[in-house]
Coordinates of C-alpha atoms and ligand atoms in Angstrom, one line a residue:
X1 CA 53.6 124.7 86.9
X2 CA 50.9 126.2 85.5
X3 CA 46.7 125.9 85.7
X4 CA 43.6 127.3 85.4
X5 CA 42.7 127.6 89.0
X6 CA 45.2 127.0 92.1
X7 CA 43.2 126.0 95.2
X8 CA 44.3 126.1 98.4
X9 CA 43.2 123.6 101.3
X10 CA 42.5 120.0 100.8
X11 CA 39.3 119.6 102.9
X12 CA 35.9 118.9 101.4
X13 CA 35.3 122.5 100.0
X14 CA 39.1 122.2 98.1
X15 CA 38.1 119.2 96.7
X16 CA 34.3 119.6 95.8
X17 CA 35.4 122.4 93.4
X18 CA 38.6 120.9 92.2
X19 CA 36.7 117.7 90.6
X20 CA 33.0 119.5 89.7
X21 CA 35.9 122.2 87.8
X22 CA 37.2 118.6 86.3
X23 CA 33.8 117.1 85.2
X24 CA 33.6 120.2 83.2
X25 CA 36.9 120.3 81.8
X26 CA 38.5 122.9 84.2
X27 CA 42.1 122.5 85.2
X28 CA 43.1 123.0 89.1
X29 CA 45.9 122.0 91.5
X30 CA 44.8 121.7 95.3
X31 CA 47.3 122.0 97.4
X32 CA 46.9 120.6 101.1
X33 CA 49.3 121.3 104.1
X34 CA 48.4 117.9 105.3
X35 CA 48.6 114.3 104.4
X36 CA 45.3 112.5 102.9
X37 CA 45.8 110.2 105.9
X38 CA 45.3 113.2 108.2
X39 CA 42.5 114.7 106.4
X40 CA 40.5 111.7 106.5
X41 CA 41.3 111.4 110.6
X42 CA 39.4 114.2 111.3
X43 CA 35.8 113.8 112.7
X44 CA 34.0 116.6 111.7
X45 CA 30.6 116.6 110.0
X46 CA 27.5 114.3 109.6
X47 CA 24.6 115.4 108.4
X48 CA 24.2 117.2 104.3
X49 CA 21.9 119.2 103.1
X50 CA 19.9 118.0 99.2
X51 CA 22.4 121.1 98.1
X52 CA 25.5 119.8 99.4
X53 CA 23.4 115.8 98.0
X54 CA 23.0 117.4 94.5
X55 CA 26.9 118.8 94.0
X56 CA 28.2 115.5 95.2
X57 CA 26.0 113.7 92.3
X58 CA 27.0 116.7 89.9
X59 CA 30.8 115.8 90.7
X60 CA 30.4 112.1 89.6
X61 CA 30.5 111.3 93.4
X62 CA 27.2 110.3 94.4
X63 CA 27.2 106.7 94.5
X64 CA 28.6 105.5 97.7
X65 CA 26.3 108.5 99.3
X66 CA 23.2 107.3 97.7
X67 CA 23.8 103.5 98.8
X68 CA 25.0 103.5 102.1
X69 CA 23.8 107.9 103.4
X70 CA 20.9 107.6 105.6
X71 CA 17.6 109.8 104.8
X72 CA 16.1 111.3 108.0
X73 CA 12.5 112.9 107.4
X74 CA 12.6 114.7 110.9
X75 CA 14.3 115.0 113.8
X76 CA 14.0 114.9 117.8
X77 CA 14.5 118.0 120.3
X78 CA 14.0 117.6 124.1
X79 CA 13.5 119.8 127.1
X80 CA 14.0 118.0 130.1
X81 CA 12.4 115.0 129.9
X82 CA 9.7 116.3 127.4
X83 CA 10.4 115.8 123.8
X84 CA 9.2 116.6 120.3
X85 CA 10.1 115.9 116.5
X86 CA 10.1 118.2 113.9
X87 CA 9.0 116.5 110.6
X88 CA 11.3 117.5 107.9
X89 CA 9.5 116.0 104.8
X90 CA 6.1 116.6 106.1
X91 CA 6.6 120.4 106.2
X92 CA 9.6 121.2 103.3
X93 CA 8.7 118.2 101.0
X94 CA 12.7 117.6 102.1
X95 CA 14.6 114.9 104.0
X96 CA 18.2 114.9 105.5
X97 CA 20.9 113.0 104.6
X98 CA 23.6 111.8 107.5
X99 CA 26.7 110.9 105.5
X100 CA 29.9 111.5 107.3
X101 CA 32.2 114.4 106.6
X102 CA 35.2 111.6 106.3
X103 CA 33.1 109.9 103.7
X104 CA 32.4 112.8 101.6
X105 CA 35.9 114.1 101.5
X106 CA 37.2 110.3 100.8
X107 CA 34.7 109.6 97.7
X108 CA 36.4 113.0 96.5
X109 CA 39.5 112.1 97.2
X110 CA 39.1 108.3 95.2
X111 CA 37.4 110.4 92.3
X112 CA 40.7 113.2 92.0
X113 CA 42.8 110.2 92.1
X114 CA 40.7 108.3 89.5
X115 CA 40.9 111.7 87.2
X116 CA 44.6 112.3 87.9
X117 CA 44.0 115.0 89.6
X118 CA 46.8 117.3 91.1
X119 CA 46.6 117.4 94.9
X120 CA 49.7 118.2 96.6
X121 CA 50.3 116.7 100.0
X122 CA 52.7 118.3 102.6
X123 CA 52.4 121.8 101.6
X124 CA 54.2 123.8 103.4
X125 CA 54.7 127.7 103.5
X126 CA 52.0 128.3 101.3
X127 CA 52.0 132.2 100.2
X128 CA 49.7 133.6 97.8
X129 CA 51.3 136.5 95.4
X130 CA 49.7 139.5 92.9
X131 CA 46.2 138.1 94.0
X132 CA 45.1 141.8 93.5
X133 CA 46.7 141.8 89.8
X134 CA 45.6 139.8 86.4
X135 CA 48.6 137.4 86.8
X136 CA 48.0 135.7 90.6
X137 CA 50.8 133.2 91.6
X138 CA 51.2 130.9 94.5
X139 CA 54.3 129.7 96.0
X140 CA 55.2 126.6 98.6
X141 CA 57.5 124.4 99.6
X142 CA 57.5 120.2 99.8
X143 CA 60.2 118.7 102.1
X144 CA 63.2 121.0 100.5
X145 CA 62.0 122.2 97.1
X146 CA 59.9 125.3 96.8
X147 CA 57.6 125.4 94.1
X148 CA 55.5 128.2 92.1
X149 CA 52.1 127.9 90.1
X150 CA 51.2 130.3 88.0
X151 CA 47.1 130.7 87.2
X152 CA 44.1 132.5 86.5
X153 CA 42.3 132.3 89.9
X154 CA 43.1 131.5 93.2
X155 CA 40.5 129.5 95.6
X156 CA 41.4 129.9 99.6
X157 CA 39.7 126.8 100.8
X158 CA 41.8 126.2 103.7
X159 CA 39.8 126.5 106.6
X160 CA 39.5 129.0 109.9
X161 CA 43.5 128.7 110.3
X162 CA 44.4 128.8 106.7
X163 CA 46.3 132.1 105.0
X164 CA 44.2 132.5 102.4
X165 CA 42.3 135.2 104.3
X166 CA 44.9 136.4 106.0
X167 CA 46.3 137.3 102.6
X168 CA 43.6 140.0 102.6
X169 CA 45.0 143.3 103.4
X170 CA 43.3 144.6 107.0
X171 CA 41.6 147.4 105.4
X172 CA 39.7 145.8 102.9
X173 CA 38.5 142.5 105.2
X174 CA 35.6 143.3 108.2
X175 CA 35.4 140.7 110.6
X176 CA 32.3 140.1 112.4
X177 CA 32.3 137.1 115.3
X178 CA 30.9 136.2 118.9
X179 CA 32.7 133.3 120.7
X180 CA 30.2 131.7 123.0
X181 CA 30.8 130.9 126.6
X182 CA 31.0 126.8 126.3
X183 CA 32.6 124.0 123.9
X184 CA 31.2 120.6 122.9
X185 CA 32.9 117.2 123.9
X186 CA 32.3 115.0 121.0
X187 CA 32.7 111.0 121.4
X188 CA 32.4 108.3 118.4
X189 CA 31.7 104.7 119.5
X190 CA 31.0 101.3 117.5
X191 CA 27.3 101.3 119.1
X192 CA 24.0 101.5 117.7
X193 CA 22.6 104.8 117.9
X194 CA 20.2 105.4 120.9
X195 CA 17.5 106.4 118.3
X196 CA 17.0 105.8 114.3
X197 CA 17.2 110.3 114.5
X198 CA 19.0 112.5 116.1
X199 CA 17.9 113.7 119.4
X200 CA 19.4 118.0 120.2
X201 CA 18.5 117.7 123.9
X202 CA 18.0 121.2 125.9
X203 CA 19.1 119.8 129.7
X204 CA 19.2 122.1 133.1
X205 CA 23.0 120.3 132.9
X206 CA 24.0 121.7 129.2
X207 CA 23.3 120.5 125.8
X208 CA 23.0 117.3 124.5
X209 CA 22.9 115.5 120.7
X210 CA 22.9 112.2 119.8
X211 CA 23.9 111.4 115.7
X212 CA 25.3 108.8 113.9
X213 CA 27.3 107.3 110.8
X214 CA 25.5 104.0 110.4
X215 CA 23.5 101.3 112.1
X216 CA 26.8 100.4 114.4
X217 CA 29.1 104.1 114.8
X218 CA 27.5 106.4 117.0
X219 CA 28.7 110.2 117.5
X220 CA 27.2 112.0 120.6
X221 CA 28.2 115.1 122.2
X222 CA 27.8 117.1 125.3
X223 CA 28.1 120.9 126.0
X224 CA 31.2 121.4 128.2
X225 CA 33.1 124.6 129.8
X226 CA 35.6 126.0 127.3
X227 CA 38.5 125.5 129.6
X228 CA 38.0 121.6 129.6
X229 CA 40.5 119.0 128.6
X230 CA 39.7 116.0 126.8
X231 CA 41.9 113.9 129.5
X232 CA 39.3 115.0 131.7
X233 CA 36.7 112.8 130.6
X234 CA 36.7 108.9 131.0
X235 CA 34.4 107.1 129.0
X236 CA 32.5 106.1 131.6
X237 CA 32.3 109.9 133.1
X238 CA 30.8 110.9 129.8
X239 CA 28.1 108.0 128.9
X240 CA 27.1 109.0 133.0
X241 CA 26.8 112.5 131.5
X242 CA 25.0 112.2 128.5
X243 CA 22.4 109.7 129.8
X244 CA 21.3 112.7 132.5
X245 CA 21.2 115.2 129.7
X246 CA 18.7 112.9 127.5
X247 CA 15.1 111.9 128.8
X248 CA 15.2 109.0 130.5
X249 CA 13.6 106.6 128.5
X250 CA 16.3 107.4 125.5
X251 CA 18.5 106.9 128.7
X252 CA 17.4 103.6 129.5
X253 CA 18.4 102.6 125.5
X254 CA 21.4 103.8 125.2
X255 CA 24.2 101.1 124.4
X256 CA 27.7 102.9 125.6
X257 CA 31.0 101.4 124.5
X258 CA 34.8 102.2 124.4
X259 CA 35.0 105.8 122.6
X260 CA 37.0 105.3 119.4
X261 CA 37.4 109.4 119.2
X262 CA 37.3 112.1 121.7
X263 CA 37.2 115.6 121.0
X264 CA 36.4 119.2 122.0
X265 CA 35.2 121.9 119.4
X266 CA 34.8 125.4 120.6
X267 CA 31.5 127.3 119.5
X268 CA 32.2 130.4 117.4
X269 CA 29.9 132.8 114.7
X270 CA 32.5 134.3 112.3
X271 CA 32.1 136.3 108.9
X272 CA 34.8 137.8 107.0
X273 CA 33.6 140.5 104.2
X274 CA 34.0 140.8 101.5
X275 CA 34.7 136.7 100.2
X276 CA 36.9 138.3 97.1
X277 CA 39.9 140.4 97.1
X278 CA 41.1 140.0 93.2
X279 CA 41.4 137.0 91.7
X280 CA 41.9 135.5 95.2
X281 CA 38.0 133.5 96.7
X282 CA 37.5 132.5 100.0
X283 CA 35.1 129.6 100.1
X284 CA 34.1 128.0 103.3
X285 CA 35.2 127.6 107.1
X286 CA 38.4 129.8 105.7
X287 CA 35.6 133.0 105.2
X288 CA 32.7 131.9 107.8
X289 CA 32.2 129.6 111.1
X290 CA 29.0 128.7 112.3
X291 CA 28.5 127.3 116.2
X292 CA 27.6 123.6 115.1
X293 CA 24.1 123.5 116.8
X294 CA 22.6 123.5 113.2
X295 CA 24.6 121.1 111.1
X296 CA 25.8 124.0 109.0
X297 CA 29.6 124.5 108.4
X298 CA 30.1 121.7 105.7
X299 CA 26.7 122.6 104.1
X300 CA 27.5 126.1 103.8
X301 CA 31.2 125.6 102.5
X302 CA 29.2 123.6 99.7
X303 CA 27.0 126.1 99.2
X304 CA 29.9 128.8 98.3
X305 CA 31.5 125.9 96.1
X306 CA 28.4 126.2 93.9
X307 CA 28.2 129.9 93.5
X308 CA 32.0 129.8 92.7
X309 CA 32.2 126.6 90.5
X310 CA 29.2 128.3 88.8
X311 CA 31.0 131.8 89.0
X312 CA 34.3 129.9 87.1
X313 CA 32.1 127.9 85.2
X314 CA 29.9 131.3 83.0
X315 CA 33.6 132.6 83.2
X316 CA 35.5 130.1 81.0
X317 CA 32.7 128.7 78.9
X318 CA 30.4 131.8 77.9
X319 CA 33.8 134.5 78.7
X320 CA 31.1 136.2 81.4
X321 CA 32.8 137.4 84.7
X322 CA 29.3 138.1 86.1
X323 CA 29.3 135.1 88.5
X324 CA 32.6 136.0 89.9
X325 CA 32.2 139.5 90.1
X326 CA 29.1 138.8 92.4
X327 CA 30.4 135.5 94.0
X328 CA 31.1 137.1 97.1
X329 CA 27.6 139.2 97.3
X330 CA 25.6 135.8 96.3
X331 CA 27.6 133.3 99.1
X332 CA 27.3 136.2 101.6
X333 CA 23.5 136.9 101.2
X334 CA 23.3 132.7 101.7
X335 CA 26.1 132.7 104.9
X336 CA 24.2 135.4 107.0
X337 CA 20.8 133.8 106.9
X338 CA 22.9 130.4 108.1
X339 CA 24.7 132.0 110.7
X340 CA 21.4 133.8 111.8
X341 CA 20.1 130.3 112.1
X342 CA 22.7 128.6 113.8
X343 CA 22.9 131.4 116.3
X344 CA 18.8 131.3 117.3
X345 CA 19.3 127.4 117.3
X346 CA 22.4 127.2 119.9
X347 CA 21.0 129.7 121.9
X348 CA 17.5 127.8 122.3
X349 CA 19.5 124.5 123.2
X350 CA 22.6 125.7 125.5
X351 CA 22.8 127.0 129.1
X352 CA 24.6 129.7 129.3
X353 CA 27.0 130.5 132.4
X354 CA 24.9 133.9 133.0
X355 CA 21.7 133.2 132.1
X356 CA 18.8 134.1 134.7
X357 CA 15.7 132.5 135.5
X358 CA 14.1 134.7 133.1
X359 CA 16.5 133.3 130.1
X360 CA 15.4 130.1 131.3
X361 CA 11.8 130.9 131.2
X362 CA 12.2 132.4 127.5
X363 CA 13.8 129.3 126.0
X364 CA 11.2 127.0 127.5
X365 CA 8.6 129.1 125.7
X366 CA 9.7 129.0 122.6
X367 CA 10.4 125.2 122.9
X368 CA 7.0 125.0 123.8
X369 CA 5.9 127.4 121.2
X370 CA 7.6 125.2 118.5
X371 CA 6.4 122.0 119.9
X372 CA 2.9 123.6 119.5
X373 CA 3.0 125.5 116.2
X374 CA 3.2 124.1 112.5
X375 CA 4.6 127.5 111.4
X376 CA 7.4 128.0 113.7
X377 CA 8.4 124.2 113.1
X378 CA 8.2 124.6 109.3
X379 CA 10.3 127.8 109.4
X380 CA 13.0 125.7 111.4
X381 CA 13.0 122.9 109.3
X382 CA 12.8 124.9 106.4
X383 CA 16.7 126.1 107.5
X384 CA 17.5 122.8 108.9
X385 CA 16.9 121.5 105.5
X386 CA 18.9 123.8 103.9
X387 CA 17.8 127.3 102.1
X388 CA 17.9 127.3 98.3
X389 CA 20.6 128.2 96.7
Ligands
FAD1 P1 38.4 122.4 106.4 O1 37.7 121.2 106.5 O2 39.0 123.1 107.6 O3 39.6 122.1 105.3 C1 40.6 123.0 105.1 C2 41.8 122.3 104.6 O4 42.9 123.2 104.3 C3 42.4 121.3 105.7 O5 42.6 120.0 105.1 C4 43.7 122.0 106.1 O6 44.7 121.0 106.5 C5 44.1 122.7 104.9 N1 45.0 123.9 105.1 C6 44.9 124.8 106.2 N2 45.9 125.7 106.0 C7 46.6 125.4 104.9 C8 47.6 126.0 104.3 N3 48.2 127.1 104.8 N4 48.1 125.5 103.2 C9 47.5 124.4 102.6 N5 46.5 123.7 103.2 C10 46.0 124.3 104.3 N6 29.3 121.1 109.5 C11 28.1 120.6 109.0 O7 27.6 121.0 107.9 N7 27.3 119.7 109.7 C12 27.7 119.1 110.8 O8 27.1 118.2 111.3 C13 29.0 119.6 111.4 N8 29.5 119.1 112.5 C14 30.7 119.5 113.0 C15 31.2 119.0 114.1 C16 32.4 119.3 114.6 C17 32.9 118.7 115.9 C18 33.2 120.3 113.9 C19 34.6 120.7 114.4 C20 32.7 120.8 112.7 C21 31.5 120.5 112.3 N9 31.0 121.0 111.1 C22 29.8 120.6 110.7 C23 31.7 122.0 110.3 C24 32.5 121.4 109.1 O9 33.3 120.3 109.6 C25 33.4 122.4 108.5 O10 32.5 123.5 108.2 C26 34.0 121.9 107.2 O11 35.1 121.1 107.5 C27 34.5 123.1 106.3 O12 35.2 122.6 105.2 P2 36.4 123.4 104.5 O13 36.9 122.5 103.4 O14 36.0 124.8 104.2 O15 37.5 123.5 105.7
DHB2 C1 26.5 116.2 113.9 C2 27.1 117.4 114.2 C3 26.3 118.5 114.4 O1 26.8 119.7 114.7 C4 24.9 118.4 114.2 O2 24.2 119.6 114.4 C5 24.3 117.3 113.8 C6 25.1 116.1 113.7 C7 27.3 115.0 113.7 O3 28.5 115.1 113.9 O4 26.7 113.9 113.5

């Protein structure tokens, strides 16, 4: 087989660039290791930035998202059993919009299928070959066959555990992380939410957020130790949790359910530099992790998605490599400032296993000193919002 550009990973980032690379006649073939089934099980993300709003509406896939996403103008953080909101539209002009993950990837996945779009299910033993050379190759197998595609660029958008970065020799790829000391136990219910925003709680027991999907599916989690199993917790041991971690009058309202989903994430920062090697691009969680305090990973993977569907974009229509040759310097400048945030908003919300009562003291300042000033609070939401692109 034979296209234009081979991308690897069938998550939202794979399938963002495959169809805005379709709306303006670029061929690609995504190949996932997955089913679609699989893909769609995962509970991941919940809240997009007007970026992340904006590509979905370039790619022809903005309907469903503009009837039934949810605006937020601001949001809630509490300290105990104080508690503030940051007003997004008030101070950036912008809103939020809390859309699933799930949803986002399946109005992709309706609109590849609509476009007869290649994706490739059950890809196995995905290898990518002569990135480094003008005539890149990938090879895989389905069931018994192997297969080969032949193309002019190669997009690794399969995730943290994918090999598209691993396909990076050692001495070219610098790896920067920090793995933090705790997890989070995430639980989705068919409740209302406790508020019509979401509430990050700061509690002397751990962190605390309360989100949604709609008016009946809530998604809360809790900060938990890293060695923690999911078996662990009984639905009743967690609602018993959260409601001491959120003030007690958002207490009181909570509605607690069966959990229809249970998981634990671990929190991780992670950049891998440089985001090319050759004709070989690494866009999203498969070049950079965020700790999900901020509501960044998803946002972020769309954010590389533009500078590389732009990149391909000046490439095959004006024959300018320009936004290729600097894709990696452009989503990098972008990823750092993101990480940056996500790191300075986990560590204002967690408790951390060593901190001392001077930590503790320092974090209840600077709640206090964002509760109090409009500049601090417009310099957060300004992030939480989303930095330009
Ligand atoms: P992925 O979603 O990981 O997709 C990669 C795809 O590649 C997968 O489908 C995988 O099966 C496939 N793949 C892997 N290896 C191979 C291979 N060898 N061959 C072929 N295919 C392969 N982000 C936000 O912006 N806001 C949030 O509110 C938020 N909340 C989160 C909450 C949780 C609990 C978690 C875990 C994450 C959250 N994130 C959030 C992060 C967000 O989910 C990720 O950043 C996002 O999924 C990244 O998309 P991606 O397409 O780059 O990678
Ligand atoms: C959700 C996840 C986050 O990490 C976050 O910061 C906000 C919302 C969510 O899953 O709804």
């Amino acid at each position: 087989m034979r296209t234009q550009v081979a991308i690897i990973g069938g998550g939202p980032s794979g399938l963002l660039l495959s169809q805005l690379l379709h709306v303006r006649g670029i061929d690609s073939v995504v190949l996932e290791r997955k089913t679609r089934d699989y893909v769609l099980s995962r509970i991941r993300a919940g809240v997009m930035e007007r970026g992340l709003y904006e590509l979905m509406k370039e790619a022809g896939c903005g309907a469903r998202m503009e009837r039934e996403g949810m605006p937020h103008d601001g949001t809630l953080l509490s300290y105990g059993d104080e508690m503030f909101r940051v007003n997004f539209k008030d101070l950036t002009g912008h809103p939020v919009m809390v859309y699933g993950q799930t949803e986002v990837t399946r109005d992709l996945y309706d609109a590849r299928e609509a476009a007869d779009g290649k994706v490739e299910f059950n890809a196995e033993d995905v290898e990518i070959c002569d990135a480094d050379t003008d005539s890149p190759y990938v090879t895989y197998r389905v069931g018994s066959e192997s297969r080969r595609i032949d193309c002019d660029f190669i997009a690794g958008c399969d995730g943290f555990h994918g090999v598209s970065r691993k396909t990076i020799p050692a001495d070219v790829l610098k790896e920067y992380e920090r793995v933090y000391p705790f997890g989070w136990l995430g639980v989705l219910s068919e409740t209302p939410p406790v508020n019509h925003e979401l509430i990050y709680a700061n509690s002397p027991r751990g962190f605390a957020l309360c989100s949604m999907r709609n008016a009946n599916l809530s998604r809360y989690y809790i900060q938990c130790p890293t060695t923690d199993k999911v078996e662990n917790w009984s639905d009743e041991d967690f609602w018993a949790e959260l409601k001491r971690r959120i003030p007690a009058d958002q207490a009181e309202n909570l509605v607690t359910g069966p959990s229809i989903e249970k998981s634990i994430a671990p929190l991780r920062s992670y950049v891998a530099e440089p985001m090319r090697w050759g004709r070989l691009f690494l866009c999203g969680d498969a070049a950079h992790i965020v700790p999900p305090t901020g509501a960044k990973g998803l946002n972020t993977a769309a954010s590389d998605v533009h500078y590389l569907y732009n990149g391909l974009r000046q490439f095959y229509e004006e024959g300018d490599a320009e936004g290729i040759d600097r894709y990696s310097e452009r989503a990098l400048s972008r990823v750092w400032k993101v990480e940056r945030f996500s790191w300075w908003f986990s560590g204002l919300m967690h408790r951390y296993p060593d901190q001392t009562d001077f930590d503790l003291k320092m974090q209840i300042a600077e709640l206090e000193f964002l509760r109090s000033n409009t500049d601090a609070q417009r310099a957060m939401a300004t992030n939480y919002v989303g930095l330009p692109y």
